[in-house]
PDB file of C-alpha atoms in Angstrom:
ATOM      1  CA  UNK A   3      21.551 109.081 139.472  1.00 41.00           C
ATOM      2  CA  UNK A   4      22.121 109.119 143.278  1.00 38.00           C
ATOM      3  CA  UNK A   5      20.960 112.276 144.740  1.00 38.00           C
ATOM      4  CA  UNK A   6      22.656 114.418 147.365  1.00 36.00           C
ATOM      5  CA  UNK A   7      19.611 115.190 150.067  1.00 37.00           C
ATOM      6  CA  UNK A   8      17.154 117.312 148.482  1.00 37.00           C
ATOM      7  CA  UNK A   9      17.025 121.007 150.052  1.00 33.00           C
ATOM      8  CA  UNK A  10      13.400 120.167 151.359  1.00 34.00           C
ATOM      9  CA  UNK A  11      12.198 116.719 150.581  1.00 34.00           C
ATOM     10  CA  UNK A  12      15.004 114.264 152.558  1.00 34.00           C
ATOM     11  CA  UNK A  13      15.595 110.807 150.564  1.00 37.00           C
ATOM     12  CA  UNK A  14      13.491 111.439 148.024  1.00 40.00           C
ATOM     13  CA  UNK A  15      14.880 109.740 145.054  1.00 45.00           C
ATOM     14  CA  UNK A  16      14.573 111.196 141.272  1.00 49.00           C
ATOM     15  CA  UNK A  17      14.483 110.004 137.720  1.00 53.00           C
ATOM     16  CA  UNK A  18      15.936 111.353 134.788  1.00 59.00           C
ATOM     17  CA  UNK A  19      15.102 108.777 132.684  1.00 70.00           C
ATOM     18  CA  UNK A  20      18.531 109.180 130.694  1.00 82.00           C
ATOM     19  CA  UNK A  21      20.380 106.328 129.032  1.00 84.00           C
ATOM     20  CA  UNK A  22      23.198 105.062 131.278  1.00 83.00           C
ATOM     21  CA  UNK A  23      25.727 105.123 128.544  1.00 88.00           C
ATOM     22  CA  UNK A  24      24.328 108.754 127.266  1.00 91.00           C
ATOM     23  CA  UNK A  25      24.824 109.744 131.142  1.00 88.00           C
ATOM     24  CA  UNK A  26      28.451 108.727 130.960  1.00 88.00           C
ATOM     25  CA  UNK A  27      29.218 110.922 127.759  1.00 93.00           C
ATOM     26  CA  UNK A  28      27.289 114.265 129.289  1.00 94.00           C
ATOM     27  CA  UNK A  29      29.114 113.474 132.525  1.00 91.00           C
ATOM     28  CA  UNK A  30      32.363 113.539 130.647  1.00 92.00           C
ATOM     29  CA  UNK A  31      31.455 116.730 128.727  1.00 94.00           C
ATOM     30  CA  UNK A  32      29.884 118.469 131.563  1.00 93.00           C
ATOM     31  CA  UNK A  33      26.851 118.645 130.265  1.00 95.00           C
ATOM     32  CA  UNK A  34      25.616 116.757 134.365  1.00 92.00           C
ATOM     33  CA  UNK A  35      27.885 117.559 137.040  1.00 91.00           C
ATOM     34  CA  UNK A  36      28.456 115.029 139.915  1.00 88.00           C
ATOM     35  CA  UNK A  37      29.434 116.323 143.348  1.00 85.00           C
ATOM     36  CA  UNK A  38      32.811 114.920 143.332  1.00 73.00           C
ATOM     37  CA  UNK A  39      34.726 113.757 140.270  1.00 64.00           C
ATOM     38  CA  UNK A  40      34.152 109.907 139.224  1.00 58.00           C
ATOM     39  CA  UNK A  41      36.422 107.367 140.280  1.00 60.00           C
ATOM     40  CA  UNK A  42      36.494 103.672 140.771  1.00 58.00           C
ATOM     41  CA  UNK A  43      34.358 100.775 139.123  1.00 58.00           C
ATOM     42  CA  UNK A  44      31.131 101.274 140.471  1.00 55.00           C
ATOM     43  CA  UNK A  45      30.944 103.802 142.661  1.00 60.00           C
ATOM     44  CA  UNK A  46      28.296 105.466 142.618  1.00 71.00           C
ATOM     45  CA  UNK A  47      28.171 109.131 142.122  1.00 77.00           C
ATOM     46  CA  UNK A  48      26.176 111.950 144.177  1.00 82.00           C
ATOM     47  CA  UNK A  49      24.525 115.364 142.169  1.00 86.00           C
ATOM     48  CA  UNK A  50      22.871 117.930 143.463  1.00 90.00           C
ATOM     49  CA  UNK A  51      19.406 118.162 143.231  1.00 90.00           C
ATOM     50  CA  UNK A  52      18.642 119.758 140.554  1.00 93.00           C
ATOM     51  CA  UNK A  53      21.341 117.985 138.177  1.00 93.00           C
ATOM     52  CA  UNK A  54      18.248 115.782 137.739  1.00 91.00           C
ATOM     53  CA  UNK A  55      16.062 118.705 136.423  1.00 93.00           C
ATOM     54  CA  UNK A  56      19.063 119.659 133.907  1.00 95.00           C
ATOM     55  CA  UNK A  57      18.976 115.651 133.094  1.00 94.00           C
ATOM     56  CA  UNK A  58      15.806 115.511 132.352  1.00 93.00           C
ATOM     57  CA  UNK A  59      14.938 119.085 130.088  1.00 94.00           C
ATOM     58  CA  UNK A  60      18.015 117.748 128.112  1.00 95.00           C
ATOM     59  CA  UNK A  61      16.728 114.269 127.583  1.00 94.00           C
ATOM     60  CA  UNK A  62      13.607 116.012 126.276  1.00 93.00           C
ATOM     61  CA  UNK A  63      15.929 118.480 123.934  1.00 95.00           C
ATOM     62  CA  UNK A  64      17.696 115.400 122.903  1.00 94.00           C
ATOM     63  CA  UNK A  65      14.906 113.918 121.068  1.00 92.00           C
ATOM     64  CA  UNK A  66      14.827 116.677 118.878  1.00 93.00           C
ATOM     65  CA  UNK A  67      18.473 116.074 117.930  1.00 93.00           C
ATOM     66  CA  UNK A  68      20.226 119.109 119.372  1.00 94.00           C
ATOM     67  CA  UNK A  69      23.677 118.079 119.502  1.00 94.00           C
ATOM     68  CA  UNK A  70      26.098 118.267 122.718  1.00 95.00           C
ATOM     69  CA  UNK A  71      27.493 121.285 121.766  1.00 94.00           C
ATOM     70  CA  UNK A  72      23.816 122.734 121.834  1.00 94.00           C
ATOM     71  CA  UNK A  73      22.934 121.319 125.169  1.00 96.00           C
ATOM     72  CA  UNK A  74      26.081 122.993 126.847  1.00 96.00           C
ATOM     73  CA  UNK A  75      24.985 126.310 125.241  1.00 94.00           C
ATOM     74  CA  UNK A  76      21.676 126.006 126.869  1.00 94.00           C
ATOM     75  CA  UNK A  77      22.856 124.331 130.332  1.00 95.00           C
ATOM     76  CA  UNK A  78      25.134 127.329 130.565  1.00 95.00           C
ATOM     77  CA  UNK A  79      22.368 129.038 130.977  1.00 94.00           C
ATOM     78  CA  UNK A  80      21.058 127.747 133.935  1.00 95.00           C
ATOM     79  CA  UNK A  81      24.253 127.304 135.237  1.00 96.00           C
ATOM     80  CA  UNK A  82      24.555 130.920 135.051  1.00 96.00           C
ATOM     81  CA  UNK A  83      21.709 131.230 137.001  1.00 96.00           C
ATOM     82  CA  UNK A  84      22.202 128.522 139.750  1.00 96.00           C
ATOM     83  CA  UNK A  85      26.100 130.977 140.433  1.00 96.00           C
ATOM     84  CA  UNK A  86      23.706 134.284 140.391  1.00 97.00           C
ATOM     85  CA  UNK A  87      22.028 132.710 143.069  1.00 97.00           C
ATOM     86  CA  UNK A  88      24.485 131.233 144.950  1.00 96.00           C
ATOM     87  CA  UNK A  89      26.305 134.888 144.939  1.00 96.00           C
ATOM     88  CA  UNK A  90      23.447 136.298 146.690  1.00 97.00           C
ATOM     89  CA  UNK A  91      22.628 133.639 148.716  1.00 96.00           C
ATOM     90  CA  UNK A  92      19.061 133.205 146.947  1.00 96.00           C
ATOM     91  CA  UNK A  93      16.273 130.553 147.350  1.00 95.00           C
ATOM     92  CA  UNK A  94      14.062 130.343 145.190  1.00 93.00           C
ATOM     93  CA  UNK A  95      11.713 131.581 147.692  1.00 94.00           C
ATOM     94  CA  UNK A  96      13.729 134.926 147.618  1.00 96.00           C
ATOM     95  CA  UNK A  97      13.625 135.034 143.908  1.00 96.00           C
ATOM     96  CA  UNK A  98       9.911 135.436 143.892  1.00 95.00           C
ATOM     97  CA  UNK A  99       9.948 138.172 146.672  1.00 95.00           C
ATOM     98  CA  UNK A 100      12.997 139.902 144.135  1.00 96.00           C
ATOM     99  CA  UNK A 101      10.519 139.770 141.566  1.00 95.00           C
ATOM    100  CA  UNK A 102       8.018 141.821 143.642  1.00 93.00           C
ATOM    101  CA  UNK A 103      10.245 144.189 144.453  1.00 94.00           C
ATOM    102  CA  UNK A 104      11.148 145.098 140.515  1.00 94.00           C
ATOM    103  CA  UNK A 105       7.949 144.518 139.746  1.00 93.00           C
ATOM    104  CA  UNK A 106       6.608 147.154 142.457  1.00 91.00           C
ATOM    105  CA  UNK A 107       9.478 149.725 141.502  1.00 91.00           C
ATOM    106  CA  UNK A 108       8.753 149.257 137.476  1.00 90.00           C
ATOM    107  CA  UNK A 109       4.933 149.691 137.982  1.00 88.00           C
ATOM    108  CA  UNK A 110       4.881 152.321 140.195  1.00 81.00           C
ATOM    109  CA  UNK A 111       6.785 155.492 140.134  1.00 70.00           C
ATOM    110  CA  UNK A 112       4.788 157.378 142.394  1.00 74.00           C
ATOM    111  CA  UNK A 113       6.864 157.369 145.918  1.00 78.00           C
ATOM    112  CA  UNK A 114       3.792 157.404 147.834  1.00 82.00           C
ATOM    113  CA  UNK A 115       2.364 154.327 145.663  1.00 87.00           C
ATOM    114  CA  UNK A 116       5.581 152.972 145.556  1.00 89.00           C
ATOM    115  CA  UNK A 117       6.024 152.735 149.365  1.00 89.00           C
ATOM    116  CA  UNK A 118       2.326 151.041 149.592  1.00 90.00           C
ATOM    117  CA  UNK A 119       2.861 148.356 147.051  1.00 90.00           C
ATOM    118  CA  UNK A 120       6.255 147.499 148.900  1.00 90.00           C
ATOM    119  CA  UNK A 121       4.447 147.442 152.384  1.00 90.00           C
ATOM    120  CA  UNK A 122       1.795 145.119 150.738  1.00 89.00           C
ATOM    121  CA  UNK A 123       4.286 142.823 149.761  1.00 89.00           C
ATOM    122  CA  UNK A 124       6.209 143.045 152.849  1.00 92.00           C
ATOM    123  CA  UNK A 125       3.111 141.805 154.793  1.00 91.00           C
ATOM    124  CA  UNK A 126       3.552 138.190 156.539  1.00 90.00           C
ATOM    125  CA  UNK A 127       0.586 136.799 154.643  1.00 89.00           C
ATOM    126  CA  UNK A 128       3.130 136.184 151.624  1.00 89.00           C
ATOM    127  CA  UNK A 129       5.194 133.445 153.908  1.00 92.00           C
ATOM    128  CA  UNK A 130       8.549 132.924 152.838  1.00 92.00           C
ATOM    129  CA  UNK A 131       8.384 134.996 149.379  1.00 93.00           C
ATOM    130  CA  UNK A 132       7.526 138.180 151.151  1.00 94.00           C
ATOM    131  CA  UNK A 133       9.689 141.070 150.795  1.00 95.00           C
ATOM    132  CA  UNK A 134      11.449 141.190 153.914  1.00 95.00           C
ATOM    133  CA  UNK A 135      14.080 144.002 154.539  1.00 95.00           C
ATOM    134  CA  UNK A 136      17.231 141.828 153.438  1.00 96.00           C
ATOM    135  CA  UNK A 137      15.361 140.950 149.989  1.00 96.00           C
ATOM    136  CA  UNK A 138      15.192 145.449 149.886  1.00 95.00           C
ATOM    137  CA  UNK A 139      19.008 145.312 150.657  1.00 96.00           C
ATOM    138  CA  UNK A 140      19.890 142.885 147.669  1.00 97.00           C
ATOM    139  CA  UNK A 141      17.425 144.914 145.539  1.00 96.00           C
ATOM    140  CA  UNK A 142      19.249 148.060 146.145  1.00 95.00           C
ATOM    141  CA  UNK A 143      22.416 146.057 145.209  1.00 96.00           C
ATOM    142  CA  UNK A 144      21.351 144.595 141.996  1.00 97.00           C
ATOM    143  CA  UNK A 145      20.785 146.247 138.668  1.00 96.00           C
ATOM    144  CA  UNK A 146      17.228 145.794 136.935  1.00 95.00           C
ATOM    145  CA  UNK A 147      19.533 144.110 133.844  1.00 96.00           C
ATOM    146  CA  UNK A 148      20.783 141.174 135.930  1.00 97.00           C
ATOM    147  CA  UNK A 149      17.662 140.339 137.636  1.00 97.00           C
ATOM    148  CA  UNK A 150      15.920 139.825 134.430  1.00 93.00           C
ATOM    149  CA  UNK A 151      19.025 137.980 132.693  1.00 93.00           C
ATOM    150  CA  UNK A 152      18.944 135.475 135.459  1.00 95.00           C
ATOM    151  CA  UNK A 153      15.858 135.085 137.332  1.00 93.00           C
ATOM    152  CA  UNK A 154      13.729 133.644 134.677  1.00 90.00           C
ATOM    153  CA  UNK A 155      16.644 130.435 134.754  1.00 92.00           C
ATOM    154  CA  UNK A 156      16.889 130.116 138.165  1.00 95.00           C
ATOM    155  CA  UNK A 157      12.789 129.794 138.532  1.00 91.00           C
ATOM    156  CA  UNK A 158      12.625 127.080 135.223  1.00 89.00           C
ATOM    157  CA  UNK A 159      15.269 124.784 137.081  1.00 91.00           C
ATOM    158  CA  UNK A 160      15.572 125.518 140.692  1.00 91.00           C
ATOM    159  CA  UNK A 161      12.026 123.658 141.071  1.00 87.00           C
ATOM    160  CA  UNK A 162      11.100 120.564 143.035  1.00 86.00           C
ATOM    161  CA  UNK A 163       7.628 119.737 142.955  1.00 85.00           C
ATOM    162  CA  UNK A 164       5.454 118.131 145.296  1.00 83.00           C
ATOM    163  CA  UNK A 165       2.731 115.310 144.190  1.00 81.00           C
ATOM    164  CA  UNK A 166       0.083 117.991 145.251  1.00 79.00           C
ATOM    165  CA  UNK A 167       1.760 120.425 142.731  1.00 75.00           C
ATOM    166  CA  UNK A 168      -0.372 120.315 139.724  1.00 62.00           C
ATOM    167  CA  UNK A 169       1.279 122.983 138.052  1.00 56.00           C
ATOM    168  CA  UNK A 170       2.053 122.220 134.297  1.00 48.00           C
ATOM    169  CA  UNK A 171      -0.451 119.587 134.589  1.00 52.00           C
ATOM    170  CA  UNK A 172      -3.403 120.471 132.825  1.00 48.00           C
ATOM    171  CA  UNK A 173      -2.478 123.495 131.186  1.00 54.00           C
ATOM    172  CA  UNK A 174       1.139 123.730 129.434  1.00 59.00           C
ATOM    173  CA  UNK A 175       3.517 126.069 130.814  1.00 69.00           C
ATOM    174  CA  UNK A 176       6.073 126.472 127.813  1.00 86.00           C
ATOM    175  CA  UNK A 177       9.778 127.171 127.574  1.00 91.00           C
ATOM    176  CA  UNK A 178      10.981 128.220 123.997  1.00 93.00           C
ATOM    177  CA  UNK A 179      14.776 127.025 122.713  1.00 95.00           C
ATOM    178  CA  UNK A 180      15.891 128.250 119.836  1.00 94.00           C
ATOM    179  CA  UNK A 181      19.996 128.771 117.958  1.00 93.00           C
ATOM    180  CA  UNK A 182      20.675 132.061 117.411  1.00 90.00           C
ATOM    181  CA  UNK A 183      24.242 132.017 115.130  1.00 87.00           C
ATOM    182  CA  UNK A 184      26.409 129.391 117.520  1.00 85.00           C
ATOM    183  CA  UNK A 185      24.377 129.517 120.296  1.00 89.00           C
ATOM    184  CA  UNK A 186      21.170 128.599 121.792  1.00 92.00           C
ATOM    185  CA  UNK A 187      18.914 130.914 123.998  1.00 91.00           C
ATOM    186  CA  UNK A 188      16.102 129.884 126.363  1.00 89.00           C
ATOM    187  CA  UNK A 189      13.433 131.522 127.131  1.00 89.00           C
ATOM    188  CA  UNK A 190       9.857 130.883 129.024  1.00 86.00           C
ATOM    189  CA  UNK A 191       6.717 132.651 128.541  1.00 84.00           C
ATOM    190  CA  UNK A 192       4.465 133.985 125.804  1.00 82.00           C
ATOM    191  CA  UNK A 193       6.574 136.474 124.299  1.00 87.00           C
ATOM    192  CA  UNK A 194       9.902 133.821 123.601  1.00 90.00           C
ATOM    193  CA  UNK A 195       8.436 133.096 119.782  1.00 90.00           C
ATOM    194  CA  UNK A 196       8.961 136.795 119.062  1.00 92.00           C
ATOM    195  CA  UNK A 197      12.313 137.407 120.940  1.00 92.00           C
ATOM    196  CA  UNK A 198      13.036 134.039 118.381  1.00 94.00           C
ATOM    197  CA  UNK A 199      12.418 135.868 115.690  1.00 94.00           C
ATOM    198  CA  UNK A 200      14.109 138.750 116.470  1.00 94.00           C
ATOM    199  CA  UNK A 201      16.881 136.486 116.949  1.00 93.00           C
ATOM    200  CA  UNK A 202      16.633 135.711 113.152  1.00 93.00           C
ATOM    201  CA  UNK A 203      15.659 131.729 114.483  1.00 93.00           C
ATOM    202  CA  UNK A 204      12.640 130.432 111.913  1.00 90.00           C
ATOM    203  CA  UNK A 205      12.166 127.695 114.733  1.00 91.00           C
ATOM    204  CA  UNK A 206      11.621 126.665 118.001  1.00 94.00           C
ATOM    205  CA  UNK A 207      11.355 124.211 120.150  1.00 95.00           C
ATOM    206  CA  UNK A 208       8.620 124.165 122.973  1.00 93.00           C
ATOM    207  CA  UNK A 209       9.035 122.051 126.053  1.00 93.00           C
ATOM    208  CA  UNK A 210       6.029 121.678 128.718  1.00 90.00           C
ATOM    209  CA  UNK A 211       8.959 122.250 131.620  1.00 89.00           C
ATOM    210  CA  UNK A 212       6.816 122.213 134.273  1.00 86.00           C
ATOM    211  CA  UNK A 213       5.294 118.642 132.978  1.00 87.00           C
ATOM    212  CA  UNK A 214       8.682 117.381 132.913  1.00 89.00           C
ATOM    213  CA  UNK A 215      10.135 118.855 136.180  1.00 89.00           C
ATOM    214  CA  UNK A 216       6.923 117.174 137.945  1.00 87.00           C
ATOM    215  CA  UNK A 217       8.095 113.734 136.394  1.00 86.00           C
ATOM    216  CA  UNK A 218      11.279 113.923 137.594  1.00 87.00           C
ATOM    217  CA  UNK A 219      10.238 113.718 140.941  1.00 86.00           C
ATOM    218  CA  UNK A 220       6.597 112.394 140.828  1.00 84.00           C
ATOM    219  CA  UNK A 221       7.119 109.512 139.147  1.00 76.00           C
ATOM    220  CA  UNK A 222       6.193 105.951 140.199  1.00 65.00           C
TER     221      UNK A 222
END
C-alpha cells in the first residue's frame, strides 16, 4: 500500500502486512478504499492513512475466519465514524476534548460545579485536546446519543502512533467483535463481553488494537 502523506508524520511509510492477492479482492469489495479508483497495469494506488489501520485490524479478524461479508459489517463501522468526523470537522485531538465536555456535563449537574470542571478543562495546560470554545459550540450541537455511537470508532482507528508510544505495549488494550443476527458490532473496553451477551453472542473475539495499530507504523 502507497500512502497518501500522513496528517502528521510526512513520508512515513506503513505496513499492513495483507496478502497482495487478498488486497485485490477487499479492494474490489470495498472492504480498503484507494483514493482514486484503480486503473492501469501497475499503477500504483494511494489510501489514506488510516486505510492501513482498517488493513491491518482486518488481517487480524481474518485469521479467525470472519468472512467478507463480516468484515464490511465491522468496517462500516468505522467508516461511520471517520464521516461523523469529517461532518464536524473533528481531529482526533477534538474528539478527546468532546469527550471532556460530556464527560463534565454527565458527572456534574451542579451549574456551579459544572462551570468549574469546564474551566479546568478549558485551561491551556491540556494542549490541543483542551476544550476550547468551538469544541462548546459543537457540543451544544450534538446529542449525547451520537457522541457515544461514534466516538469510541473514531478513537480505535483514527490513531497513528509514534515509536515513543508505548501504549498497548505492555498491557493489552482490548477491542471486543462479536455477530449479533447478520451483523457484527465492535466495541472497546471492559464492559464489551457483557454488551455481547446482551446481544445474545456466546463469543467474542478480542484484538490487542493498540498492539496492532503500533505495528502498522512501527515496524522495521
Amino acid at each position: 500500500m502507497q500512502s497518501k502523506e500522513p496528517l502528521s508524520r510526512s513520508g512515513m511509510t506503513f505496513h499492513a502486512a495483507i496478502p497482495n492477492d487478498v488486497m485485490t479482492f477487499w479492494i474490489r469489495r470495498g472492504l480498503v478504499r484507494p483514493i482514486e479508483a484503480p486503473s492501469g497495469m501497475g499503477r500504483h494506488l494511494r489510501f489514506e492513512w488510516y486505510e492501513a489501520n482498517i488493513a491491518a485490524l482486518m488481517g487480524q479478524l481474518r485469521q479467525f475466519g470472519v468472512p467478507i461479508d463480516g468484515l464490511l459489517s465491522i468496517t462500516a463501522t468505522f467508516r461511520d465514524a471517520i464521516a461523523w468526523a469529517d461532518k464536524y470537522g473533528l481531529s482526533r485531538d477534538d474528539v478527546m476534548a468532546l469527550w471532556a465536555t460530556f464527560t463534565a456535563h454527565a458527572l456534574n449537574t451542579n451549574g456551579e460545579d459544572l462551570v468549574a470542571s469546564l474551566d479546568l478543562w478549558s485551561h491551556e495546560r491540556h494542549g490541543a485536546t483542551r476544550i476550547t470554545p468551538r469544541i462548546r459550540a459543537i457540543h451544544a450541537s450534538m446529542s449525547t446519543e451520537e457522541f457515544h455511537q461514534h466516538h469510541d470508532a473514531f478513537l480505535t482507528i483514527f490513531e497513528q502512533p509514534g515509536p515513543d508510544d508505548r501504549r498497548g505495549q505492555y498491557e493489552p488494550d482490548m477491542s471486543y467483535f462479536w455477530r449479533a443476527g447478520d451483523r457484527w458490532r465492535f466495541r472497546h473496553g471492559q464492559g464489551a463481553p457483557h454488551e455481547a451477551r446482551n446481544d445474545g453472542a456466546l463469543a467474542t473475539i478480542a484484538v490487542d488494537v493498540s498492539t496492532v495499530i503500533f505495528d502498522v507504523w512501527n515496524r522495521p
